[in-house]
Tab-separated table of C-alpha atoms in Angstrom:
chain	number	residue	atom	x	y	z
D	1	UNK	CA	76.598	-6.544	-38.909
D	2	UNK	CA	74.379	-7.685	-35.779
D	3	UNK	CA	72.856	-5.168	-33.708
D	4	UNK	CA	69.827	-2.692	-33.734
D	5	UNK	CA	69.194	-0.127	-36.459
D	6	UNK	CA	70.981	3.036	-34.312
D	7	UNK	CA	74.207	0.570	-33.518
D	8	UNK	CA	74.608	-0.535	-37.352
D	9	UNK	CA	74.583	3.114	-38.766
D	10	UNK	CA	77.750	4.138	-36.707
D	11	UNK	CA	79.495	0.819	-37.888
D	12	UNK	CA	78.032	1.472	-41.896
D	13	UNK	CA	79.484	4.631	-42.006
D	14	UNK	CA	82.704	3.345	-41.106
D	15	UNK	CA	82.888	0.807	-43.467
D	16	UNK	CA	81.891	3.217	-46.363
D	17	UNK	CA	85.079	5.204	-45.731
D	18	UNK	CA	87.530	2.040	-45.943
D	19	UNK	CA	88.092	0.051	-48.830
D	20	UNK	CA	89.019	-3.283	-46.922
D	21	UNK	CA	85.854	-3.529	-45.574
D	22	UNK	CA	82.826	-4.118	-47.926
D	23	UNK	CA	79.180	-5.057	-46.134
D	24	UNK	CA	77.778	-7.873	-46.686
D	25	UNK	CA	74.735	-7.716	-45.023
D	26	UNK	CA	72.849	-5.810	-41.933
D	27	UNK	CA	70.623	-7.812	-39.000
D	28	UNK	CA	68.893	-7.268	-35.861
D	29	UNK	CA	70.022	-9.907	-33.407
D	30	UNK	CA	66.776	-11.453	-33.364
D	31	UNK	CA	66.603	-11.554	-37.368
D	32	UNK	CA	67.485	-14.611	-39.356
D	33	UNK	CA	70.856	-14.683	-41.349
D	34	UNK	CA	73.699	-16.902	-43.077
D	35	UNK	CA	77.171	-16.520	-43.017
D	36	UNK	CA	77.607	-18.376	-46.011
D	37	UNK	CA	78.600	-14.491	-48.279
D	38	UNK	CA	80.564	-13.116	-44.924
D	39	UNK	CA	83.891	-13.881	-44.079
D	40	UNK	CA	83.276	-11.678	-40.807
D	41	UNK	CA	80.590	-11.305	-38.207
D	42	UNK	CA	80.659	-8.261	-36.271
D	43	UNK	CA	77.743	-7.746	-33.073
D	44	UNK	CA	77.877	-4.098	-32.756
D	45	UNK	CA	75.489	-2.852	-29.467
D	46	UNK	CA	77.938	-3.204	-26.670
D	47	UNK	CA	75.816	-4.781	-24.332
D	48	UNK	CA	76.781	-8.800	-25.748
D	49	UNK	CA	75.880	-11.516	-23.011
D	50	UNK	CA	77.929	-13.970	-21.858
D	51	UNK	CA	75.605	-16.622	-23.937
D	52	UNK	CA	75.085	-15.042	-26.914
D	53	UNK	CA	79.199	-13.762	-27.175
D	54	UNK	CA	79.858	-18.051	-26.933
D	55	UNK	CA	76.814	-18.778	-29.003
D	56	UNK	CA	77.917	-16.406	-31.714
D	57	UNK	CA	81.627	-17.420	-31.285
D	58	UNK	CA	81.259	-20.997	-31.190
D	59	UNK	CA	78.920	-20.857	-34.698
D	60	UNK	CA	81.772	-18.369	-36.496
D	61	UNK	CA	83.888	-20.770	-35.479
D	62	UNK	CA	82.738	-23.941	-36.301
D	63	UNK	CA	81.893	-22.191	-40.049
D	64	UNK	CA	86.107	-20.715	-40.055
D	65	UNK	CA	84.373	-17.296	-39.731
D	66	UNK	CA	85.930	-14.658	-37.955
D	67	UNK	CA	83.469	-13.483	-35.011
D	68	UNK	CA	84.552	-9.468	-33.405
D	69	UNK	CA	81.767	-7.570	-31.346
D	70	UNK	CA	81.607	-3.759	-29.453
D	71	UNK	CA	83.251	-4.196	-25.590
D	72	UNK	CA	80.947	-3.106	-22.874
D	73	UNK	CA	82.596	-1.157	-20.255
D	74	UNK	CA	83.322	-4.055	-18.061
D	75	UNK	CA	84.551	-6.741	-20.605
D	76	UNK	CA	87.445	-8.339	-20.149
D	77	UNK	CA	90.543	-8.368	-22.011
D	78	UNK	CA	91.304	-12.343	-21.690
D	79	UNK	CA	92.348	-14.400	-24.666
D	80	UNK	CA	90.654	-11.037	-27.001
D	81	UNK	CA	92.700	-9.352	-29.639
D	82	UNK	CA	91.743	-5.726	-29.637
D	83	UNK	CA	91.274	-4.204	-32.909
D	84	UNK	CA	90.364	-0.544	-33.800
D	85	UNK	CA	88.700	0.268	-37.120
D	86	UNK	CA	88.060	3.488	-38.104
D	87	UNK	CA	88.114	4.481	-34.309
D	88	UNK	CA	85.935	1.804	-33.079
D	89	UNK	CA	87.175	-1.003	-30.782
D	90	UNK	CA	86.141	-3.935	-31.385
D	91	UNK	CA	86.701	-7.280	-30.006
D	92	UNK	CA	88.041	-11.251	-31.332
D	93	UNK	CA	88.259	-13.945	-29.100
D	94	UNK	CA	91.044	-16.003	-29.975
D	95	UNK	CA	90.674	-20.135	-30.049
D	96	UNK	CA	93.170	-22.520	-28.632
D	97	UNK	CA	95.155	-23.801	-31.133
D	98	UNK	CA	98.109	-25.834	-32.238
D	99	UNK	CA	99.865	-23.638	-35.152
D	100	UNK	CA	103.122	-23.898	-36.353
D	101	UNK	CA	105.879	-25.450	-34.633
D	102	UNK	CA	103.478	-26.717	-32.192
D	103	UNK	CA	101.138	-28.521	-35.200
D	104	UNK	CA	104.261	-30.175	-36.346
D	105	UNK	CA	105.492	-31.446	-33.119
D	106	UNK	CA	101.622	-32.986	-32.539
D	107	UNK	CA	101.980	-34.874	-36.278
D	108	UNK	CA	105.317	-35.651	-35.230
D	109	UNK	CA	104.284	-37.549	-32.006
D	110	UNK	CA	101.439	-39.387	-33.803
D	111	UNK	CA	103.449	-40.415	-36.337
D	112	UNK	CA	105.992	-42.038	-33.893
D	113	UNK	CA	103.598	-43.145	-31.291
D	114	UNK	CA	101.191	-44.890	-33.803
D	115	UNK	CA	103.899	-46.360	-35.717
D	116	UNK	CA	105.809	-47.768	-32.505
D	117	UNK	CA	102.715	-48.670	-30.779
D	118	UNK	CA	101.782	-50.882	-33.971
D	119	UNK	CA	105.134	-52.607	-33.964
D	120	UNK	CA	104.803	-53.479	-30.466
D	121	UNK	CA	101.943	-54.364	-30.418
D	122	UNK	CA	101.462	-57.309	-33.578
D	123	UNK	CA	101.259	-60.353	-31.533
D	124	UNK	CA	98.471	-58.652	-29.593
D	125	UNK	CA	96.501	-57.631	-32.989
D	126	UNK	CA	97.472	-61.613	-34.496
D	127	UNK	CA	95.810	-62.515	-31.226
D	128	UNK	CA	92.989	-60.551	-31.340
D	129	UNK	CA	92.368	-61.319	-35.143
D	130	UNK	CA	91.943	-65.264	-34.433
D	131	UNK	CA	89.503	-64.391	-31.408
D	132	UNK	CA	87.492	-62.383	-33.476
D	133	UNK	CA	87.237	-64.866	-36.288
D	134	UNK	CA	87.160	-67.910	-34.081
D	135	UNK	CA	83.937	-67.122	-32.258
D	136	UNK	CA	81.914	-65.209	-34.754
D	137	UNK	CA	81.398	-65.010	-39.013
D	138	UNK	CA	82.888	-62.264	-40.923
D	139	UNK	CA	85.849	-59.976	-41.174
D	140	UNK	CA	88.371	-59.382	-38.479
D	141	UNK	CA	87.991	-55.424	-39.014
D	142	UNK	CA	85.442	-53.478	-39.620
D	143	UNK	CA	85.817	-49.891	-40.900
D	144	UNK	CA	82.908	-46.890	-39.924
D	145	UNK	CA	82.388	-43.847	-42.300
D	146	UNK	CA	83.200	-40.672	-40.131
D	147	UNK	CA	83.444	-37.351	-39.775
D	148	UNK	CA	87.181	-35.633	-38.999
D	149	UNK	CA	88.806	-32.687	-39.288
D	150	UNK	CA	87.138	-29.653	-40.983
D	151	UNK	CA	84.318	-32.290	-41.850
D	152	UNK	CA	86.407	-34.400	-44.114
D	153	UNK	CA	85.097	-38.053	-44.107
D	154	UNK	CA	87.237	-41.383	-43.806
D	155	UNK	CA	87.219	-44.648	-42.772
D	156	UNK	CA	87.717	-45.623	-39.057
D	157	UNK	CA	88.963	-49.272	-38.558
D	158	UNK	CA	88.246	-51.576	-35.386
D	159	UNK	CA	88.312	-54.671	-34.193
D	160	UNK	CA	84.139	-56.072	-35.421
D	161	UNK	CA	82.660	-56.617	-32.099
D	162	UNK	CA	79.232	-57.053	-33.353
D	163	UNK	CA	77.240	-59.670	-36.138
D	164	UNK	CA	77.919	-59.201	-39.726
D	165	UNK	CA	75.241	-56.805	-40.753
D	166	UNK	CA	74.727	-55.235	-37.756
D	167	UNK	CA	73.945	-51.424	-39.195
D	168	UNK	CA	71.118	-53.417	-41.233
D	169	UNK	CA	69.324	-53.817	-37.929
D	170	UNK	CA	69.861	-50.456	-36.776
D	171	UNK	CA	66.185	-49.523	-36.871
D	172	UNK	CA	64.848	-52.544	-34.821
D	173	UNK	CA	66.460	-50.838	-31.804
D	174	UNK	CA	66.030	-47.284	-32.072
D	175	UNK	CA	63.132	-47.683	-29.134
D	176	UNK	CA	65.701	-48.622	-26.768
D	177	UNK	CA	68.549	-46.175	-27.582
D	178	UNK	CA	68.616	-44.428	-24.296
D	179	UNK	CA	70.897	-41.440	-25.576
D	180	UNK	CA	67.497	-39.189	-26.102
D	181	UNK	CA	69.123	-36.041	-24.828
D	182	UNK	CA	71.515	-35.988	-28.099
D	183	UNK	CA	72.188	-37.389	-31.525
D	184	UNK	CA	73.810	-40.606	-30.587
D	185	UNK	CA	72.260	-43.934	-30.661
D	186	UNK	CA	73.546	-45.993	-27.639
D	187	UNK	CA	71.905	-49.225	-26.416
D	188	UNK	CA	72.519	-50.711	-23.350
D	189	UNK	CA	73.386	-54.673	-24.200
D	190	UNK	CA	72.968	-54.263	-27.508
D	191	UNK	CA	72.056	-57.782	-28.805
D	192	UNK	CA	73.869	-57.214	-31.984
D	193	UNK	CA	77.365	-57.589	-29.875
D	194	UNK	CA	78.833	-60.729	-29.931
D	195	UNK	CA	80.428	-62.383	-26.795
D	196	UNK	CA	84.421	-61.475	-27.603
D	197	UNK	CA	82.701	-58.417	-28.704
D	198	UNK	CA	82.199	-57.199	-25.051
D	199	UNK	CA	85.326	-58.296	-24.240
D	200	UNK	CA	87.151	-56.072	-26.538
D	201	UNK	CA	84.916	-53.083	-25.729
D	202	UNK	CA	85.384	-53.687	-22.152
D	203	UNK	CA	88.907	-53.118	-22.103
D	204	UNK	CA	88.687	-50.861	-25.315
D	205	UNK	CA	91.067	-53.066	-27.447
D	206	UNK	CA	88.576	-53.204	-30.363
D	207	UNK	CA	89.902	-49.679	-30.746
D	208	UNK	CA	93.497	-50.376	-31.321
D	209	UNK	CA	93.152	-50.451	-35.268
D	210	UNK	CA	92.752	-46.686	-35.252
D	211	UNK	CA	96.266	-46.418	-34.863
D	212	UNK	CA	96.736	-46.721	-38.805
D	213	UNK	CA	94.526	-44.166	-38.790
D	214	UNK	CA	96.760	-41.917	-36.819
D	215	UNK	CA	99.405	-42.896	-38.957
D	216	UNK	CA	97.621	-41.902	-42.328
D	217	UNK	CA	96.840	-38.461	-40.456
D	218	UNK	CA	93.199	-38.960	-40.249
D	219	UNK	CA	92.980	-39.050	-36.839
D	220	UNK	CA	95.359	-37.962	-33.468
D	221	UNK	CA	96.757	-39.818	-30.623
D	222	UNK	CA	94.601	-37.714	-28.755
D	223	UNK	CA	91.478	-35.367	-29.638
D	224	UNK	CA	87.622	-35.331	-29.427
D	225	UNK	CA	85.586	-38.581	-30.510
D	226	UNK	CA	85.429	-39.505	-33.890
D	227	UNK	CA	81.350	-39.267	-35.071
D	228	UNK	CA	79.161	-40.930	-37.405
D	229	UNK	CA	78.051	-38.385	-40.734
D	230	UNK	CA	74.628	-38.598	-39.330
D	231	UNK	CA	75.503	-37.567	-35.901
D	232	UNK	CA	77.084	-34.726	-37.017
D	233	UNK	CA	74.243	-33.605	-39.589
D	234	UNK	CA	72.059	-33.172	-36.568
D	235	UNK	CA	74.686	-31.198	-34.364
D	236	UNK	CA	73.477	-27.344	-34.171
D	237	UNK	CA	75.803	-24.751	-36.411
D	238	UNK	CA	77.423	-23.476	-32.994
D	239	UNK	CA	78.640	-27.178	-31.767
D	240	UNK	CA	80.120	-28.623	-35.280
D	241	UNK	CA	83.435	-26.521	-33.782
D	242	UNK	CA	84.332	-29.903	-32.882
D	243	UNK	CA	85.698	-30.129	-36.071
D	244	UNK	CA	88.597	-27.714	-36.430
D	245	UNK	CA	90.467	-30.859	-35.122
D	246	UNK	CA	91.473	-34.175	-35.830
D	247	UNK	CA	89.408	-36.945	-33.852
D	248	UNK	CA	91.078	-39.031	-31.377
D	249	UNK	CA	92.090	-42.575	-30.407
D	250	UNK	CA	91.801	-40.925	-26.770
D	251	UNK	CA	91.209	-37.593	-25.031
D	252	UNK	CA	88.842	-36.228	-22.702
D	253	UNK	CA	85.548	-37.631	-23.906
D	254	UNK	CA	86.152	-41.151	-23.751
D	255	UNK	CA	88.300	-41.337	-20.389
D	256	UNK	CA	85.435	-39.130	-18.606
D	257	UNK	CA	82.297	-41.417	-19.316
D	258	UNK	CA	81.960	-42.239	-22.831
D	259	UNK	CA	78.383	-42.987	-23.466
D	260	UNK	CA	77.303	-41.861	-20.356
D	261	UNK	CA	78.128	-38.145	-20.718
D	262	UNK	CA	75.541	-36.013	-22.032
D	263	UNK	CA	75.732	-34.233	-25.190
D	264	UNK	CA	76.577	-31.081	-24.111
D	265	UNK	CA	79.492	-32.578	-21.390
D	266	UNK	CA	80.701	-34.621	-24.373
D	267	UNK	CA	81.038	-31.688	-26.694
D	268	UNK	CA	82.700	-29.111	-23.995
D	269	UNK	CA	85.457	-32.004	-23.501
């Protein structure tokens, strides 16, 4: 329970009187708490701001809590279930989500898409392969630890664009990563790229190995960006919702801007 002392009595008394319910812990809003023994967060004081109702939602969320709060007169009833317990009403937004029929028609149209796009699509990779190993040393692929769905990791493959050992010289550069505002490290002509490097990021074709990836259902035709374990170790509780889904070959992200979208733009996409 989250609320002031007066608010949290009315709501303990409930849950003494029904068995379902057992308490797990009592705050003020502006006390520190985990979720980590609750399986339910309930803000009980009726007078919930639009900011802290998203704050508190996006965190449940992102931790597969269930988030319900006390209705102020003039809430709205939009995408809420309405539940009563023990005569109190009290609120749960309900997330978007593919369930289902629906969740099997989305695997169903990966599977297909990925497989026929990688059939079509062989002379291009066989192509691609001998530029990549023509004009620079190393592998033709080059596969990224990452972070999908529900925070599961696995291993992203793309074209290599950049020099064999590349990560190694990961610290020479953090100066010039110009993505300050968030936890991604982005430099602008990054000297690690090699020539048919840029060529394939240009046109994003160093990306096109992530389609066996959407095949082996670690990733989706379409969904948020796939990110690096320690981008998401510094994302705050309420934003690691970007990972009740699968990350994407494409989606909103990386046709709006890419790199150039701020963190919080990025993560509302």
């Amino acid at each position: 329970l989250l609320g002031t002392p007066k608010n949290r009595k009315r709501f303990v008394d409930v849950i003494s009187r029904l068995p379902q319910f057992s308490l797990a812990g009592q705050y003020s809003p502006d006390e520190k708490y985990s979720l980590d023994v609750a399986e339910e967060l309930w803000f009980v004081d009726g007078n919930i701001t639009p900011e802290m109702e998203k704050t508190l939602h996006e965190k449940c969320h992102a931790e597969h809590k269930t988030f319900r709060f006390l209705p102020s007169s003039s809430e709205t009833f939009a995408r809420m279930e309405l539940n009563v317990v023990g005569g109190l009403p009290l609120l749960k937004p309900v997330p978007a989500s593919l369930s289902g029929w629906g969740q099997v028609l989305k695997r169903f149209l990966d599977i297909i898409g990925s497989a026929g796009a990688l059939f079509i699509l062989s002379p291009v990779f066989f192509l691609l392969a001998i530029g990549v190993k023509s004009t620079s040393v190393g592998p033709v692929f080059y596969g990224s630890k990452r972070i999908g769905r529900r925070g599961e990791e696995f291993i992203m493959w793309k074209f290599r664009s950049m020099v064999v050992g590349a990560e190694s010289r990961k610290k020479e550069l953090v100066q010039k990563n110009h993505r300050t505002d968030s936890p991604f490290f982005k430099v602008k002509n990054d000297p690690r790229i090699t020539w048919f490097g840029r060529f394939l990021r240009r046109f994003s074709l160093d990306e096109l190995p992530q389609l066996w990836n959407v095949l082996k259902g670690e990733m989706s035709l379409i969904g948020s960006r796939p990110h690096l374990p320690e981008e998401i170790a510094q994302f705050p509780p309420e934003k690691k919702r970007i990972l009740s889904i699968k990350p994407g070959l494409t989606g909103l992200a990386q046709v709006s801007g890419r790199s150039d979208l701020s963190f919080a733009d990025e993560i509302r996409l």
